[in-house]
Every structure is written in structure tokens, then in C-alpha cells.
Amino acid sequence: MKHEQYDNSYNFGEGKKYLLVTFGCQMNEHDSEVICSILESLGYTAVFTAEEADLIIINTCAVRQKPEDKVSSLLGKFSPLKEENKDLIIAVGGCMTQQEEAAHYIKDRFHHVDIIFGTHALPRLPMHLEAAMSGRTTILDLEEDYADRENLTAAPTSSFKAWLPVIYGCNNFCSYCVVPYVRGHERSRISANIIEEAKTLTSKGYLELTLLGQNVNSYGHDLAGDHTFANLLTDLNNIEGLKRIRFMTSHPKDLSEELIKAVQQGENICEHFHLPVQSGSNRILKKMNRGYSREHYLELIEMIRCSIPGVSITTDIIVGFPGENEDDFLETVNLLKTVKFDNAFSFIYSPRKNTTAAAMKEQLSHSDKEERLQRLNQVQHAISNELNLQLENRTLEVLVEGPSKNKSAMQTGRTRTNKLVHFPGSPELTGKLVTVKITEAKTWNLTGEMKGDSN
Ligand code: 5AD
Ligand code: SF4
């Protein structure tokens, strides 16, 4: 795939190798696939060790402190490589570097970094690489120009499932979250472009697409006409050959009945909602600026479960938000027990610069937050296990992802409800839809026997 503006004469990466390290969410993984496509169009080829690389790019995450710390530690490790190979180019991009303070910290602390770029700079990456190869000053690009990304293509790592962004940015400003600052305001992609991309991917043999956005439910509000996310899903559902449509992340405040209906009626739309609740306490939800109550959230769950039999529901939880007391925490535990999520991704609250929650008084100690996380996880693990046990003896459709990491005679895949399934089978099944009878359920995965091949 060539990028028009950097066509043949610009393939200055010919014969050169790149290593790309990605942190963070699915949107960042997708951005990395765009970076791969740009680099490959310039002639670069991928490698998997830093020692072999002529170019190292780190795509960073800023949502919590931990991934930021990992970037600093990686950059420290890469420093000796630059001493051995003066031509090595090191670039750091993504959400962490979109923050002015973090970008300058990297520039001042790690002199071996050549390019620091933010989340909006992907179209300008070739220009920066070319400049870095001939110059010695650090290039800093934190422009917030929301450059049109429609001309940039991604190079998906898989040949049967792909990410498909539908809306960039976030307008919600939850008080703990750095995303609106580093990804900008919401920009919906034109539906015709999304549908076109989905059709192209399907014609290349992709069976599963995951629609991406920080808040997919607000898709379309910034476009002319009355596009809704539900309309978009219904249009995609009609694409011949596209077997599975997933979407994430849904925001409870914008989840409509129309969307639930679209999932109920769309036979290719997977029965899975990732619906982050963050807390079960109304007092904390208010301080988080989430825009819904515990009661409203429970009503949504009821509506989803009544409309879509067999649906799976997962969530995100933050423990130890400023001012969260034992009663607030117990309300979250109680919510987990009431809803019975298939899975909950729980995080310790991590103060992020410039967010309103970081300035709140009553910050909890790390040990208190850690202790709550352990208690919450224990409750959730038992629930996940209990729900998975209900799947024993059921025969489910599985999209095979490839040989299991630990046992090569086993294949691993996912159900429509996004459960991980292991079963004995050959590697040729990769990328195929099969049916598997579940013989054993555990907290994190299911084991079964293949019954048929539906391709
Ligand atoms: N601290 C901890 N977790 C956070 N998340 C977002 N910001 C923070 C933060 N400052 C979590 C939320 C969100 C998920 C992607 O990351 O639960 O849903
Ligand atoms: Fe962050 Fe809230 Fe936007 Fe999600 S909806 S990205 S938590 S501000």
C-alpha cells in the first residue's frame, strides 16, 4: 500500500528494519497498524528485536501511570543501542507524548530520542522520519490539527479480524480521564467511508470487524443528517460475507434502546456489550462526571438482557477514586453481584495531570486502593466462573485465532460473546468459524471439542 504523497521516489526506508512497541487500548493498536502501513509503504520491514532495528517507534498510552513508567524504562534500555549505532532513529508517539509536559520530559531526559509526536501527527510521520535521518535536533510534533486520516490505511496484523474506527476523540471529560485531552473532541467518520472500508476488508476475507471509538454510542451527532450508531450497525449488518460485527466502547449515558434493538435484530452483530460502569455508588459517579446513576445503569442491563438472550456483558471499574469510602466501595461490590458481569476489568485509580479528579482532596493511599482491588477481583472471579459453568455442554460458534500459546495441539478462538475457547484441532483452522461443544468451564476460558466447520 503506497501513500499518495510519499510515492515511489520517497521509499527511503528500503532495506531498513523497524521495531514498533505498542501500549494501551484497541485504538492505539489500530494507530500502530496505521504506522506499520506507513512504514511499509516507505520500504521498511518489521523486526521483533531492538538490536536488529534501524528505527524504533514506541506508541504510548497515558490512561494510567504504569504504562507511562514502562515507556521511560524502555527508553533507558534503548540508550546504549544508539551509542553502538548512530544511525538508529528512535521515535515516541501516542497519548503520553500528546501531553506537553510528558513530551518535554522525554525530550530533556532522553537525548537519544529523535522524534516525539502526538496522536494527530500520523500523516506527517514520513516527513519527520526523513528529517530525522538527515538532522540531529529532536523533532517535536504535538499539533492539534485533527488532520484528515481518511487517506491513511492500516495494515491489520490478522488476516481474518480487523479494527474499524468509527469515531475519534471524546467529549465527555470524566473527571479522572486524560483521553479528551490527548485524543481531542469527537470526530465521527463519514458512514460511507466506514461502510466502504468494511466492504473492502470483507472482500479480502475478513470475517470479523470491531468498530472502535471511545464512545461509539455518540457516533454521528457531529455529522450532517441523522446518522446514529444503530443505523451504522444495521448498514454493516447487511454486508454479504461479514460474519461478526463487534463494537466498543459503549457509554451508559448514551446507550439507546434503538442500539439494543439493532443488536437484537442484526444476525451478524455479536451479542456482547462492553459497558463500563466505573462505580456502583451514585456519589462517586457524580464526582466522576459520568452522567448516569446506578439505577439508570441497572435499567439498561435489564433492557439488554431481556432483549438479547445469551448476551454477555463486561465492564470497567475504577477503585479508590478520590473520596471513595468503604460504603461507596461496597456499593460497587454489590453492583457486581447484582449485575453478574461476564467479566470486569478493574483498575486502581491513577491521578492524571490536568484532570479535575487529580486535584480533588481525599486521595486514597496506594495500599488502600490495592486492597480494594483484590477484594473486588475475588468477587468478580467467582461470578465469571459461575457464568462460564452455565456454558458447559453448550455448542457454540468459535472464530479460530490460532494455536494456543501453551499447547500447540490446541486451537484458541472466541465465541460471539467474546469468551476464550480452547479445543484440540489443527493450525489450518486458523481464521475459520467452527462449532465447539464446551466440556469444561473455568474462570478465564472454556475448553471443548470441535463439532463442525461452518465455513
Ligand atoms: N485511573 C484508573 N483507571 C482509569 N481508566 C481511565 N482513566 C483512569 C484513571 N485515571 C480506566 C477506566 C476506563 C478504562 C479504559 O481505563 O475504567 O474505562
Ligand atoms: Fe475517558 Fe470518559 Fe471519554 Fe471514556 S468516556 S474516554 S472514560 S472521558
Coordinates of C-alpha atoms and ligand atoms in Angstrom, one line a residue:
M1 CA 0.0 0.0 0.0
K2 CA 1.5 3.3 -1.1
H3 CA 0.6 6.7 0.4
E4 CA 0.0 9.1 -2.4
Q5 CA 2.1 11.9 -1.0
Y6 CA 5.0 9.6 -0.4
D7 CA 5.0 7.6 -3.5
N8 CA 7.9 5.6 -5.1
S9 CA 10.5 8.3 -5.0
Y10 CA 10.1 8.5 -1.2
N11 CA 10.7 4.9 -0.3
F12 CA 13.7 5.9 1.8
G13 CA 13.0 3.0 4.2
E14 CA 14.0 0.4 1.5
G15 CA 16.3 -2.2 3.1
K16 CA 15.7 -0.7 6.6
K17 CA 14.1 -2.5 9.6
Y18 CA 11.7 -1.2 12.2
L19 CA 10.5 -2.3 15.6
L20 CA 7.2 -1.0 16.8
V21 CA 6.2 -1.3 20.5
T22 CA 2.6 -0.6 21.4
F23 CA 1.0 0.2 24.7
G24 CA -2.7 0.8 25.6
C25 CA -6.1 0.3 24.1
Q26 CA -7.5 -1.0 20.9
M27 CA -7.5 2.5 19.3
N28 CA -3.7 2.6 20.0
E29 CA -3.3 -0.9 18.4
H30 CA -5.2 0.4 15.4
D31 CA -2.9 3.5 15.2
S32 CA 0.0 1.2 15.3
E33 CA -1.4 -0.7 12.3
V34 CA -1.6 2.6 10.5
I35 CA 2.0 3.3 11.5
C36 CA 3.0 -0.1 10.1
S37 CA 1.3 0.6 6.8
I38 CA 3.0 4.0 6.5
L39 CA 6.4 2.4 7.3
E40 CA 5.9 -0.5 4.9
S41 CA 4.8 1.9 2.1
L42 CA 8.2 3.7 2.7
G43 CA 10.0 0.4 2.2
Y44 CA 10.7 -0.6 5.9
T45 CA 10.2 -4.2 7.1
A46 CA 9.2 -5.2 10.6
V47 CA 11.5 -6.9 13.1
F48 CA 10.9 -8.0 16.6
T49 CA 14.1 -7.1 18.5
A50 CA 15.6 -3.7 19.2
E51 CA 19.1 -4.9 18.2
E52 CA 18.1 -5.5 14.6
A53 CA 16.2 -2.3 14.1
D54 CA 17.2 0.9 12.2
L55 CA 14.1 2.5 13.5
I56 CA 12.3 2.0 16.9
I57 CA 8.9 3.5 17.4
I58 CA 7.1 3.4 20.8
N59 CA 3.3 4.1 20.6
T60 CA 2.5 5.2 24.2
C61 CA -0.6 5.2 26.5
A62 CA -1.4 7.8 29.1
V63 CA -4.6 6.4 30.7
R64 CA -2.7 5.3 33.9
Q65 CA 0.8 5.9 35.3
K66 CA 2.0 2.4 34.9
P67 CA 2.3 2.4 31.0
E68 CA 4.0 5.8 31.2
D69 CA 6.6 4.4 33.6
K70 CA 7.2 1.4 31.2
V71 CA 8.0 3.9 28.4
S72 CA 10.6 5.6 30.5
S73 CA 12.2 2.3 31.4
L74 CA 12.2 1.1 27.8
L75 CA 13.8 4.4 26.6
G76 CA 16.5 3.9 29.2
K77 CA 17.2 0.4 27.8
F78 CA 17.4 1.7 24.2
S79 CA 20.0 4.3 25.1
P80 CA 23.1 2.0 24.7
L81 CA 21.8 0.9 21.2
K82 CA 22.1 4.4 20.0
E83 CA 25.7 4.6 21.1
E84 CA 26.5 1.5 19.1
N85 CA 24.5 2.6 16.0
K86 CA 24.5 6.4 15.5
D87 CA 22.0 6.0 12.6
L88 CA 19.4 4.4 14.7
I89 CA 16.2 6.5 14.8
I90 CA 14.1 6.4 17.9
A91 CA 10.6 7.9 17.8
V92 CA 8.0 8.1 20.6
G93 CA 4.4 8.9 19.8
G94 CA 0.8 8.4 21.1
C95 CA -1.2 9.6 24.0
M96 CA 1.6 10.1 26.5
T97 CA 3.6 12.3 24.2
Q98 CA 0.5 14.3 23.2
Q99 CA 0.8 15.8 26.7
E100 CA 3.1 18.8 26.5
E101 CA 4.7 18.1 29.9
A102 CA 5.4 14.5 29.1
A103 CA 6.8 15.3 25.7
H104 CA 9.2 17.8 27.1
Y105 CA 10.2 15.4 29.9
I106 CA 11.2 12.8 27.3
K107 CA 13.0 15.4 25.2
D108 CA 15.0 16.7 28.2
R109 CA 15.7 13.3 29.9
F110 CA 16.3 11.1 26.9
H111 CA 18.6 12.9 24.4
H112 CA 18.7 9.8 22.2
V113 CA 15.1 10.3 21.1
D114 CA 14.8 11.8 17.6
I115 CA 11.1 12.3 17.1
I116 CA 8.4 13.0 19.6
F117 CA 4.9 13.0 18.1
G118 CA 1.3 13.2 19.3
T119 CA -1.9 11.4 18.4
H120 CA -2.7 13.7 15.5
A121 CA 0.7 13.5 13.7
L122 CA 0.4 10.2 11.8
P123 CA 0.0 11.8 8.4
R124 CA 3.3 13.7 9.0
L125 CA 5.3 10.8 10.2
P126 CA 7.1 10.2 6.8
M127 CA 8.2 13.8 6.7
H128 CA 9.6 13.6 10.3
L129 CA 11.4 10.4 9.6
E130 CA 13.1 11.8 6.6
A131 CA 14.1 14.9 8.5
A132 CA 15.4 12.8 11.4
M133 CA 17.6 10.8 9.1
S134 CA 19.4 14.0 7.9
G135 CA 19.2 16.2 11.0
R136 CA 20.3 15.9 14.6
T137 CA 17.8 18.1 16.5
T138 CA 14.8 16.4 18.2
I139 CA 11.6 16.8 16.2
L140 CA 8.5 17.6 18.3
D141 CA 5.1 17.5 16.7
L142 CA 2.2 18.0 19.1
E143 CA 0.0 19.8 16.6
E144 CA -3.7 19.5 17.3
D145 CA -4.8 20.0 13.7
Y146 CA -7.0 16.9 13.5
A147 CA -5.5 16.2 10.1
D148 CA -7.8 14.1 7.9
R149 CA -6.9 10.4 8.4
E150 CA -9.2 9.1 5.7
N151 CA -6.2 8.7 3.3
L152 CA -4.3 6.6 5.8
T153 CA -4.8 2.9 5.6
A154 CA -4.0 0.3 8.3
A155 CA -2.0 -2.9 7.8
P156 CA -4.0 -5.3 10.0
T157 CA -1.9 -7.9 11.9
S158 CA -4.6 -10.5 11.4
S159 CA -6.0 -11.8 8.1
F160 CA -9.5 -12.5 9.4
K161 CA -10.3 -9.8 12.0
A162 CA -9.7 -6.1 12.0
W163 CA -10.4 -2.9 13.9
L164 CA -12.5 -0.3 12.2
P165 CA -12.6 3.2 13.9
V166 CA -15.9 4.9 13.6
I167 CA -15.4 7.9 15.9
Y168 CA -12.2 9.6 17.2
G169 CA -11.8 11.6 20.4
C170 CA -14.1 12.1 23.4
N171 CA -16.3 15.0 24.6
N172 CA -17.2 13.6 28.0
F173 CA -14.5 14.8 30.3
C174 CA -15.0 12.1 33.0
S175 CA -13.1 13.8 35.9
Y176 CA -10.4 11.1 36.1
C177 CA -9.7 10.6 32.4
V178 CA -6.9 12.1 30.2
V179 CA -8.4 10.8 26.9
P180 CA -10.3 14.0 25.9
Y181 CA -7.1 16.0 26.4
V182 CA -4.9 13.7 24.3
R183 CA -7.3 12.5 21.7
G184 CA -9.3 15.7 21.2
H185 CA -13.0 16.3 20.7
E186 CA -15.3 13.7 19.0
R187 CA -15.0 13.4 15.2
S188 CA -17.3 10.8 13.6
R189 CA -16.1 9.3 10.3
I190 CA -18.4 9.6 7.4
S191 CA -20.6 6.5 7.3
A192 CA -20.0 5.9 3.6
N193 CA -16.2 5.7 4.2
I194 CA -16.8 3.2 7.1
I195 CA -19.1 1.1 5.0
E196 CA -16.7 1.2 2.1
E197 CA -13.8 0.1 4.3
A198 CA -15.9 -2.7 5.8
K199 CA -16.8 -3.9 2.3
T200 CA -13.1 -3.8 1.2
L201 CA -12.0 -5.8 4.2
T202 CA -14.8 -8.3 3.8
S203 CA -13.9 -8.8 0.1
K204 CA -10.3 -9.6 1.3
G205 CA -11.7 -12.4 3.5
Y206 CA -12.1 -10.6 6.9
L207 CA -14.9 -12.2 8.9
E208 CA -14.9 -10.1 12.0
L209 CA -14.7 -6.3 12.4
T210 CA -14.6 -4.4 15.7
L211 CA -16.0 -0.9 15.5
L212 CA -13.9 1.4 17.6
G213 CA -14.5 4.6 19.5
Q214 CA -14.0 6.0 23.0
N215 CA -17.8 6.3 23.0
V216 CA -19.3 4.6 20.0
N217 CA -22.9 5.5 21.1
S218 CA -22.3 9.2 20.3
Y219 CA -21.4 8.3 16.7
G220 CA -23.0 10.6 14.2
H221 CA -24.0 13.6 16.4
D222 CA -21.4 15.8 14.6
L223 CA -22.3 14.8 11.1
A224 CA -24.9 16.4 8.8
G225 CA -28.1 14.3 8.7
D226 CA -29.4 12.0 11.3
H227 CA -26.8 9.2 11.5
T228 CA -26.9 7.1 14.6
F229 CA -24.7 4.3 15.7
A230 CA -27.6 1.9 15.5
N231 CA -28.2 2.9 11.8
L232 CA -24.5 2.3 11.1
L233 CA -24.6 -1.1 12.7
T234 CA -27.7 -2.1 10.7
D235 CA -26.0 -1.0 7.4
L236 CA -22.9 -3.0 8.3
N237 CA -25.0 -6.0 9.2
N238 CA -26.2 -6.1 5.5
I239 CA -22.7 -6.6 4.1
E240 CA -22.6 -10.1 2.5
G241 CA -19.8 -12.3 3.9
L242 CA -19.2 -10.2 7.1
K243 CA -19.9 -12.7 9.8
R244 CA -19.2 -10.8 13.0
I245 CA -19.5 -7.2 14.0
R246 CA -18.3 -6.1 17.4
F247 CA -18.2 -2.6 18.9
M248 CA -16.5 -0.9 21.8
T249 CA -16.7 1.1 24.0
S250 CA -20.3 1.9 24.9
H251 CA -21.1 4.8 27.3
P252 CA -24.1 4.1 29.5
K253 CA -25.3 7.7 29.3
D254 CA -25.7 7.4 25.5
L255 CA -26.8 3.8 25.1
S256 CA -30.1 3.9 23.3
E257 CA -33.0 1.4 23.0
E258 CA -32.5 1.7 19.3
L259 CA -29.0 0.3 19.6
I260 CA -30.2 -2.6 21.7
K261 CA -32.8 -3.3 19.0
A262 CA -30.1 -3.1 16.3
V263 CA -28.0 -5.7 18.1
Q264 CA -31.1 -7.9 18.8
Q265 CA -32.1 -7.9 15.1
G266 CA -28.7 -7.9 13.4
E267 CA -27.8 -11.5 12.9
N268 CA -24.1 -10.7 12.3
I269 CA -23.8 -8.3 15.3
C270 CA -22.3 -10.1 18.2
E271 CA -24.2 -10.4 21.5
H272 CA -21.7 -8.6 23.7
F273 CA -21.7 -5.2 25.3
H274 CA -18.7 -3.7 27.0
L275 CA -20.4 -1.1 29.2
P276 CA -18.0 0.5 31.7
V277 CA -19.9 1.4 34.9
Q278 CA -16.7 2.6 36.8
S279 CA -18.5 2.7 40.2
G280 CA -21.7 1.4 41.9
S281 CA -22.0 4.5 44.1
N282 CA -24.1 7.4 42.9
R283 CA -22.0 9.8 45.0
I284 CA -18.8 8.7 43.2
L285 CA -20.5 8.5 39.8
K286 CA -21.4 12.2 40.2
K287 CA -17.8 13.1 41.2
M288 CA -16.6 11.1 38.2
N289 CA -18.9 13.2 35.9
R290 CA -20.3 10.1 34.3
G291 CA -23.8 11.5 33.6
Y292 CA -25.8 8.5 34.8
S293 CA -27.0 6.9 38.1
R294 CA -26.6 3.4 39.4
E295 CA -30.4 3.0 38.9
H296 CA -30.2 4.0 35.2
Y297 CA -27.3 1.6 34.6
L298 CA -29.3 -1.3 36.2
E299 CA -32.3 -0.4 33.9
L300 CA -30.0 -0.6 30.9
I301 CA -28.7 -4.0 31.9
E302 CA -32.3 -5.2 32.4
M303 CA -33.3 -4.0 28.9
I304 CA -30.2 -5.6 27.3
R305 CA -30.8 -8.9 29.0
C306 CA -34.5 -9.0 28.2
S307 CA -33.9 -8.2 24.6
I308 CA -30.9 -10.3 23.8
P309 CA -30.9 -13.9 25.1
G310 CA -27.4 -15.2 25.9
V311 CA -25.8 -11.8 25.7
S312 CA -22.5 -11.2 27.6
I313 CA -21.8 -8.0 29.4
T314 CA -18.4 -6.8 30.5
T315 CA -17.4 -3.7 32.3
D316 CA -14.6 -1.4 33.6
I317 CA -14.3 -0.4 37.3
I318 CA -12.1 2.1 39.0
V319 CA -11.4 1.5 42.7
G320 CA -10.0 4.1 45.0
F321 CA -11.4 7.2 43.3
P322 CA -10.7 10.3 45.5
G323 CA -13.1 10.3 48.4
E324 CA -14.4 6.7 47.8
N325 CA -15.2 5.4 51.3
E326 CA -15.9 1.8 52.4
D327 CA -19.7 2.3 51.8
D328 CA -19.1 3.5 48.2
F329 CA -16.8 0.6 47.6
L330 CA -19.4 -1.9 49.0
E331 CA -22.0 -0.4 46.6
T332 CA -19.6 -1.3 43.7
V333 CA -19.2 -4.8 45.1
N334 CA -23.0 -5.0 45.4
L335 CA -23.4 -3.8 41.8
L336 CA -21.1 -6.6 40.6
K337 CA -23.1 -9.2 42.5
T338 CA -26.4 -7.7 41.2
V339 CA -25.5 -7.5 37.5
K340 CA -23.2 -10.5 37.4
F341 CA -20.9 -9.3 34.6
D342 CA -19.2 -11.9 32.5
N343 CA -16.0 -10.1 33.2
A344 CA -14.9 -6.8 34.9
F345 CA -11.7 -5.0 34.1
S346 CA -10.8 -3.3 37.4
F347 CA -8.2 -0.6 37.8
I348 CA -6.7 1.3 40.6
Y349 CA -7.4 5.0 40.3
S350 CA -4.3 6.7 38.9
P351 CA -4.2 10.5 39.1
R352 CA -3.7 12.1 35.7
K353 CA -2.2 15.5 35.2
N354 CA -4.7 18.3 34.4
T355 CA -7.8 16.2 35.2
T356 CA -10.2 17.5 37.8
A357 CA -10.0 14.4 39.9
A358 CA -6.3 14.7 40.3
A359 CA -6.8 18.0 42.1
M360 CA -9.5 16.5 44.5
K361 CA -8.8 16.2 48.1
E362 CA -9.1 12.8 49.9
Q363 CA -6.8 10.9 47.6
L364 CA -6.5 7.3 48.9
S365 CA -3.3 5.6 49.7
H366 CA -1.9 3.0 47.3
S367 CA -2.3 0.2 49.8
D368 CA -6.0 1.0 50.4
K369 CA -6.6 1.1 46.7
E370 CA -4.7 -2.2 46.2
E371 CA -6.7 -3.9 49.0
R372 CA -10.0 -2.9 47.4
L373 CA -8.8 -4.1 44.0
Q374 CA -8.0 -7.6 45.5
R375 CA -11.4 -7.8 47.2
L376 CA -13.3 -6.7 44.1
N377 CA -11.4 -9.2 41.9
Q378 CA -12.2 -12.0 44.2
V379 CA -15.9 -11.3 43.9
Q380 CA -15.7 -11.0 40.2
H381 CA -13.7 -14.2 39.6
A382 CA -16.3 -16.2 41.4
I383 CA -19.0 -14.6 39.2
S384 CA -17.1 -15.2 35.9
N385 CA -16.6 -18.8 36.9
E386 CA -20.3 -19.3 37.8
L387 CA -21.5 -17.8 34.4
N388 CA -19.0 -19.8 32.4
L389 CA -20.2 -23.0 34.1
Q390 CA -23.6 -22.4 32.6
L391 CA -22.0 -22.9 29.2
E392 CA -20.9 -26.4 29.8
N393 CA -22.4 -28.9 27.3
R394 CA -23.5 -26.0 25.0
T395 CA -22.3 -25.9 21.4
L396 CA -21.0 -22.5 20.4
E397 CA -19.7 -20.8 17.3
V398 CA -16.0 -20.1 17.6
L399 CA -13.8 -18.0 15.3
V400 CA -10.4 -19.7 15.5
E401 CA -7.5 -17.4 16.2
G402 CA -4.6 -19.9 16.0
P403 CA -2.7 -22.4 18.1
S404 CA -3.0 -22.0 21.9
K405 CA 0.1 -20.3 23.4
N406 CA 0.8 -23.1 25.8
K407 CA -0.2 -26.2 23.9
S408 CA 0.3 -26.2 20.1
A409 CA -2.1 -29.2 19.6
M410 CA -4.8 -26.9 20.9
Q411 CA -6.5 -24.1 19.0
T412 CA -7.8 -21.0 20.6
G413 CA -10.7 -18.9 19.4
R414 CA -13.6 -16.7 20.6
T415 CA -17.3 -17.1 20.8
R416 CA -19.7 -14.4 19.6
T417 CA -19.9 -13.4 23.2
N418 CA -16.1 -12.9 23.3
K419 CA -15.3 -15.9 25.5
L420 CA -12.0 -17.6 25.0
V421 CA -12.3 -21.2 23.9
H422 CA -9.5 -23.9 23.7
F423 CA -10.1 -27.1 21.8
P424 CA -7.9 -29.8 20.1
G425 CA -7.5 -29.1 16.4
S426 CA -5.1 -28.4 13.6
P427 CA -3.5 -25.0 12.8
E428 CA -5.2 -24.9 9.4
L429 CA -8.4 -24.0 11.3
T430 CA -7.0 -20.5 11.9
G431 CA -9.4 -17.8 10.6
K432 CA -12.3 -20.3 10.3
L433 CA -15.6 -20.4 12.0
V434 CA -16.2 -23.7 13.7
T435 CA -18.7 -25.1 16.3
V436 CA -17.4 -26.3 19.6
K437 CA -19.1 -28.3 22.3
I438 CA -18.0 -26.9 25.7
T439 CA -16.8 -29.7 28.0
E440 CA -15.1 -27.7 30.8
A441 CA -15.5 -24.1 32.0
K442 CA -13.0 -22.1 34.0
T443 CA -12.9 -18.5 35.2
W444 CA -10.9 -17.2 32.2
N445 CA -11.7 -19.7 29.4
L446 CA -13.6 -22.7 28.2
T447 CA -12.4 -26.0 26.8
G448 CA -14.3 -28.0 24.3
E449 CA -14.4 -30.4 21.3
M450 CA -14.9 -29.3 17.8
K451 CA -18.2 -30.4 16.3
G452 CA -18.2 -28.8 12.8
D453 CA -16.7 -26.4 10.4
S454 CA -19.2 -23.7 9.3
N455 CA -17.1 -22.2 6.5
Ligands
5AD1 N1 -7.2 5.7 36.6 C1 -7.6 4.4 36.5 N2 -8.3 3.9 35.6 C2 -8.6 4.7 34.6 N3 -9.4 4.5 33.5 C3 -9.4 5.6 32.8 N4 -8.7 6.6 33.4 C4 -8.3 6.1 34.6 C5 -7.5 6.6 35.6 N5 -7.1 7.8 35.7 C6 -10.0 3.2 33.1 C7 -11.5 3.3 33.0 C8 -11.7 3.2 31.6 C9 -10.6 2.3 31.2 C10 -10.3 2.3 29.7 O1 -9.5 2.7 31.9 O2 -12.1 2.3 33.7 O3 -13.0 2.6 31.2
SF4_2 FE1 -12.4 8.9 29.3 FE2 -14.9 9.1 30.0 FE3 -14.2 9.7 27.4 FE4 -14.2 7.1 28.3 S1 -16.0 8.4 28.1 S2 -12.5 8.1 27.2 S3 -13.6 7.4 30.5 S4 -13.6 10.8 29.3

